[in-house]
Amino acid sequence: MFDTALTTADLLFLTRGAGVTILVTLISVALGTILGIAFGVIRYQVGPWWAAPLTFVLDVFRSVPLLIQLVLANAFLGVVLKLRMSGFTVACGVLTMYTAAYCAEIVRGGIEAVPMTTRRAARSLGLTWRQDMTSIVAPLATRVALPSWIGLALGVMKDSALVYIVQVTELLRSTQILITRLQEPLFLLMICGAFYFVISFPLARLGGYLERRWTND
């Protein structure tokens, strides 16, 4: 048995931090996926030249480290624009755009993976562009894009540990606070890792299940 000063209240404190991690991830992945689908379809439909401004913005969010994005966004909104926004709102906003930037590429790749002959056959049968996208492209592209999207969602969940920089007390920040007080870094980091595993394992298993099921269909 471990000889530790960790109390039930401390475990509840870590659980609340894990809840914040889950909430930030859910909001960011949900909104980022919606934006990413829209951006991916726009990039595919209008072509590289017309989509160049959008591509540039998305490249910025993909290329600049997330930690720098969080610091700059917090400073720009608070110091330059004088907007009083909570760290939680700033974190969700930055992570949403970070997710959307990667999701747009996943969506665009998924659409391009659908054989053009299949799409031409659908259009020749009288399907409109909307019916083609919803009935033909979306089901086929989703199967291609799902593994990458799950990897992105798991990555965002782990990257959310950086939102401590904008004063959000998520799981890792909660662990750091307890480490400072209890001076048991290895034990507390093991617990923190266990929390992350419990959060991410079901999503990874669900993705694997869906991938195997759709492959066999």
mmCIF file of N, CA, C and O in Angstrom, residues 106-146:
data_model
loop_
_atom_site.group_PDB
_atom_site.id
_atom_site.type_symbol
_atom_site.label_atom_id
_atom_site.label_comp_id
_atom_site.label_asym_id
_atom_site.label_seq_id
_atom_site.Cartn_x
_atom_site.Cartn_y
_atom_site.Cartn_z
ATOM 1 N N ILE A 106 -9.118 16.878 -42.457
ATOM 2 C CA ILE A 106 -9.663 15.518 -42.402
ATOM 3 C C ILE A 106 -10.897 15.415 -43.294
ATOM 4 O O ILE A 106 -11.065 14.452 -44.057
ATOM 5 N N VAL A 107 -11.775 16.422 -43.215
ATOM 6 C CA VAL A 107 -13.003 16.409 -44.023
ATOM 7 C C VAL A 107 -12.668 16.516 -45.504
ATOM 8 O O VAL A 107 -13.220 15.782 -46.331
ATOM 9 N N ARG A 108 -11.771 17.419 -45.842
ATOM 10 C CA ARG A 108 -11.404 17.581 -47.248
ATOM 11 C C ARG A 108 -10.804 16.280 -47.801
ATOM 12 O O ARG A 108 -11.124 15.849 -48.907
ATOM 13 N N GLY A 109 -9.947 15.638 -47.031
ATOM 14 C CA GLY A 109 -9.375 14.365 -47.466
ATOM 15 C C GLY A 109 -10.424 13.281 -47.614
ATOM 16 O O GLY A 109 -10.364 12.458 -48.532
ATOM 17 N N GLY A 110 -11.409 13.282 -46.675
ATOM 18 C CA GLY A 110 -12.472 12.292 -46.770
ATOM 19 C C GLY A 110 -13.312 12.472 -48.024
ATOM 20 O O GLY A 110 -13.673 11.497 -48.685
ATOM 21 N N ILE A 111 -13.617 13.730 -48.360
ATOM 22 C CA ILE A 111 -14.410 13.997 -49.573
ATOM 23 C C ILE A 111 -13.629 13.570 -50.813
ATOM 24 O O ILE A 111 -14.178 12.961 -51.737
ATOM 25 N N GLU A 112 -12.353 13.897 -50.846
ATOM 26 C CA GLU A 112 -11.534 13.550 -52.014
ATOM 27 C C GLU A 112 -11.365 12.045 -52.164
ATOM 28 O O GLU A 112 -11.065 11.562 -53.263
ATOM 29 N N ALA A 113 -11.550 11.293 -51.069
ATOM 30 C CA ALA A 113 -11.410 9.839 -51.137
ATOM 31 C C ALA A 113 -12.618 9.167 -51.790
ATOM 32 O O ALA A 113 -12.543 7.992 -52.169
ATOM 33 N N VAL A 114 -13.730 9.891 -51.901
ATOM 34 C CA VAL A 114 -14.912 9.307 -52.560
ATOM 35 C C VAL A 114 -14.667 9.279 -54.059
ATOM 36 O O VAL A 114 -14.357 10.320 -54.650
ATOM 37 N N PRO A 115 -14.790 8.115 -54.703
ATOM 38 C CA PRO A 115 -14.505 8.030 -56.149
ATOM 39 C C PRO A 115 -15.376 8.992 -56.951
ATOM 40 O O PRO A 115 -16.592 9.076 -56.729
ATOM 41 N N MET A 116 -14.734 9.711 -57.860
ATOM 42 C CA MET A 116 -15.478 10.673 -58.675
ATOM 43 C C MET A 116 -16.513 9.975 -59.551
ATOM 44 O O MET A 116 -17.573 10.543 -59.859
ATOM 45 N N THR A 117 -16.212 8.730 -59.966
ATOM 46 C CA THR A 117 -17.175 7.998 -60.800
ATOM 47 C C THR A 117 -18.489 7.746 -60.040
ATOM 48 O O THR A 117 -19.571 7.794 -60.620
ATOM 49 N N THR A 118 -18.359 7.494 -58.740
ATOM 50 C CA THR A 118 -19.561 7.288 -57.915
ATOM 51 C C THR A 118 -20.392 8.567 -57.851
ATOM 52 O O THR A 118 -21.622 8.537 -57.965
ATOM 53 N N ARG A 119 -19.724 9.685 -57.695
ATOM 54 C CA ARG A 119 -20.438 10.957 -57.604
ATOM 55 C C ARG A 119 -21.073 11.315 -58.946
ATOM 56 O O ARG A 119 -22.187 11.833 -58.998
ATOM 57 N N ARG A 120 -20.365 11.047 -60.041
ATOM 58 C CA ARG A 120 -20.939 11.344 -61.356
ATOM 59 C C ARG A 120 -22.153 10.469 -61.623
ATOM 60 O O ARG A 120 -23.144 10.922 -62.219
ATOM 61 N N ALA A 121 -22.088 9.213 -61.184
ATOM 62 C CA ALA A 121 -23.232 8.320 -61.362
ATOM 63 C C ALA A 121 -24.439 8.832 -60.573
ATOM 64 O O ALA A 121 -25.578 8.793 -61.060
ATOM 65 N N ALA A 122 -24.174 9.322 -59.362
ATOM 66 C CA ALA A 122 -25.271 9.864 -58.549
ATOM 67 C C ALA A 122 -25.895 11.082 -59.201
ATOM 68 O O ALA A 122 -27.119 11.227 -59.254
ATOM 69 N N ARG A 123 -25.048 11.976 -59.709
ATOM 70 C CA ARG A 123 -25.575 13.186 -60.360
ATOM 71 C C ARG A 123 -26.313 12.841 -61.645
ATOM 72 O O ARG A 123 -27.300 13.493 -62.004
ATOM 73 N N SER A 124 -25.827 11.791 -62.345
ATOM 74 C CA SER A 124 -26.512 11.404 -63.589
ATOM 75 C C SER A 124 -27.896 10.822 -63.314
ATOM 76 O O SER A 124 -28.759 10.804 -64.198
ATOM 77 N N LEU A 125 -28.112 10.335 -62.105
ATOM 78 C CA LEU A 125 -29.433 9.820 -61.721
ATOM 79 C C LEU A 125 -30.376 10.935 -61.285
ATOM 80 O O LEU A 125 -31.518 10.666 -60.904
ATOM 81 N N GLY A 126 -29.907 12.153 -61.313
ATOM 82 C CA GLY A 126 -30.762 13.287 -60.995
ATOM 83 C C GLY A 126 -30.618 13.830 -59.595
ATOM 84 O O GLY A 126 -31.393 14.709 -59.194
ATOM 85 N N LEU A 127 -29.643 13.344 -58.816
ATOM 86 C CA LEU A 127 -29.453 13.864 -57.461
ATOM 87 C C LEU A 127 -28.890 15.279 -57.519
ATOM 88 O O LEU A 127 -28.040 15.590 -58.367
ATOM 89 N N THR A 128 -29.382 16.124 -56.649
ATOM 90 C CA THR A 128 -28.849 17.486 -56.553
ATOM 91 C C THR A 128 -27.520 17.452 -55.816
ATOM 92 O O THR A 128 -27.121 16.418 -55.251
ATOM 93 N N TRP A 129 -26.829 18.619 -55.783
ATOM 94 C CA TRP A 129 -25.553 18.684 -55.066
ATOM 95 C C TRP A 129 -25.750 18.351 -53.588
ATOM 96 O O TRP A 129 -24.963 17.609 -52.994
ATOM 97 N N ARG A 130 -26.833 18.857 -53.002
ATOM 98 C CA ARG A 130 -27.095 18.593 -51.585
ATOM 99 C C ARG A 130 -27.359 17.112 -51.357
ATOM 100 O O ARG A 130 -26.849 16.527 -50.396
ATOM 101 N N GLN A 131 -28.166 16.487 -52.238
ATOM 102 C CA GLN A 131 -28.439 15.056 -52.081
ATOM 103 C C GLN A 131 -27.169 14.234 -52.297
ATOM 104 O O GLN A 131 -26.954 13.225 -51.616
ATOM 105 N N ASP A 132 -26.345 14.673 -53.241
ATOM 106 C CA ASP A 132 -25.069 13.984 -53.477
ATOM 107 C C ASP A 132 -24.187 14.033 -52.233
ATOM 108 O O ASP A 132 -23.607 13.026 -51.810
ATOM 109 N N MET A 133 -24.118 15.224 -51.596
ATOM 110 C CA MET A 133 -23.257 15.381 -50.424
ATOM 111 C C MET A 133 -23.780 14.607 -49.222
ATOM 112 O O MET A 133 -23.002 14.004 -48.471
ATOM 113 N N THR A 134 -25.105 14.628 -49.026
ATOM 114 C CA THR A 134 -25.660 13.999 -47.821
ATOM 115 C C THR A 134 -25.852 12.492 -47.968
ATOM 116 O O THR A 134 -25.694 11.741 -46.997
ATOM 117 N N SER A 135 -26.208 12.030 -49.183
ATOM 118 C CA SER A 135 -26.529 10.606 -49.371
ATOM 119 C C SER A 135 -25.355 9.785 -49.887
ATOM 120 O O SER A 135 -25.304 8.577 -49.650
ATOM 121 N N ILE A 136 -24.436 10.404 -50.588
ATOM 122 C CA ILE A 136 -23.316 9.649 -51.180
ATOM 123 C C ILE A 136 -21.997 9.986 -50.482
ATOM 124 O O ILE A 136 -21.302 9.113 -49.950
ATOM 125 N N VAL A 137 -21.650 11.274 -50.499
ATOM 126 C CA VAL A 137 -20.327 11.676 -50.006
ATOM 127 C C VAL A 137 -20.208 11.516 -48.485
ATOM 128 O O VAL A 137 -19.220 10.941 -48.003
ATOM 129 N N ALA A 138 -21.205 12.001 -47.746
ATOM 130 C CA ALA A 138 -21.095 11.986 -46.281
ATOM 131 C C ALA A 138 -20.901 10.573 -45.713
ATOM 132 O O ALA A 138 -19.983 10.361 -44.900
ATOM 133 N N PRO A 139 -21.709 9.563 -46.112
ATOM 134 C CA PRO A 139 -21.486 8.219 -45.539
ATOM 135 C C PRO A 139 -20.130 7.630 -45.887
ATOM 136 O O PRO A 139 -19.470 7.027 -45.025
ATOM 137 N N LEU A 140 -19.712 7.800 -47.167
ATOM 138 C CA LEU A 140 -18.427 7.214 -47.570
ATOM 139 C C LEU A 140 -17.247 7.968 -46.959
ATOM 140 O O LEU A 140 -16.273 7.352 -46.489
ATOM 141 N N ALA A 141 -17.346 9.303 -46.937
ATOM 142 C CA ALA A 141 -16.236 10.094 -46.390
ATOM 143 C C ALA A 141 -16.101 9.892 -44.888
ATOM 144 O O ALA A 141 -14.988 9.909 -44.350
ATOM 145 N N THR A 142 -17.229 9.684 -44.206
ATOM 146 C CA THR A 142 -17.173 9.487 -42.752
ATOM 147 C C THR A 142 -16.371 8.243 -42.404
ATOM 148 O O THR A 142 -15.593 8.231 -41.438
ATOM 149 N N ARG A 143 -16.549 7.175 -43.173
ATOM 150 C CA ARG A 143 -15.793 5.949 -42.898
ATOM 151 C C ARG A 143 -14.296 6.171 -43.059
ATOM 152 O O ARG A 143 -13.491 5.602 -42.322
ATOM 153 N N VAL A 144 -13.933 7.004 -44.027
ATOM 154 C CA VAL A 144 -12.511 7.274 -44.250
ATOM 155 C C VAL A 144 -11.958 8.182 -43.157
ATOM 156 O O VAL A 144 -10.837 7.998 -42.674
ATOM 157 N N ALA A 145 -12.772 9.180 -42.768
ATOM 158 C CA ALA A 145 -12.272 10.221 -41.876
ATOM 159 C C ALA A 145 -12.357 9.854 -40.397
ATOM 160 O O ALA A 145 -11.681 10.467 -39.571
ATOM 161 N N LEU A 146 -13.183 8.867 -40.051
ATOM 162 C CA LEU A 146 -13.434 8.588 -38.636
ATOM 163 C C LEU A 146 -12.170 8.287 -37.820
ATOM 164 O O LEU A 146 -11.987 8.871 -36.743
#
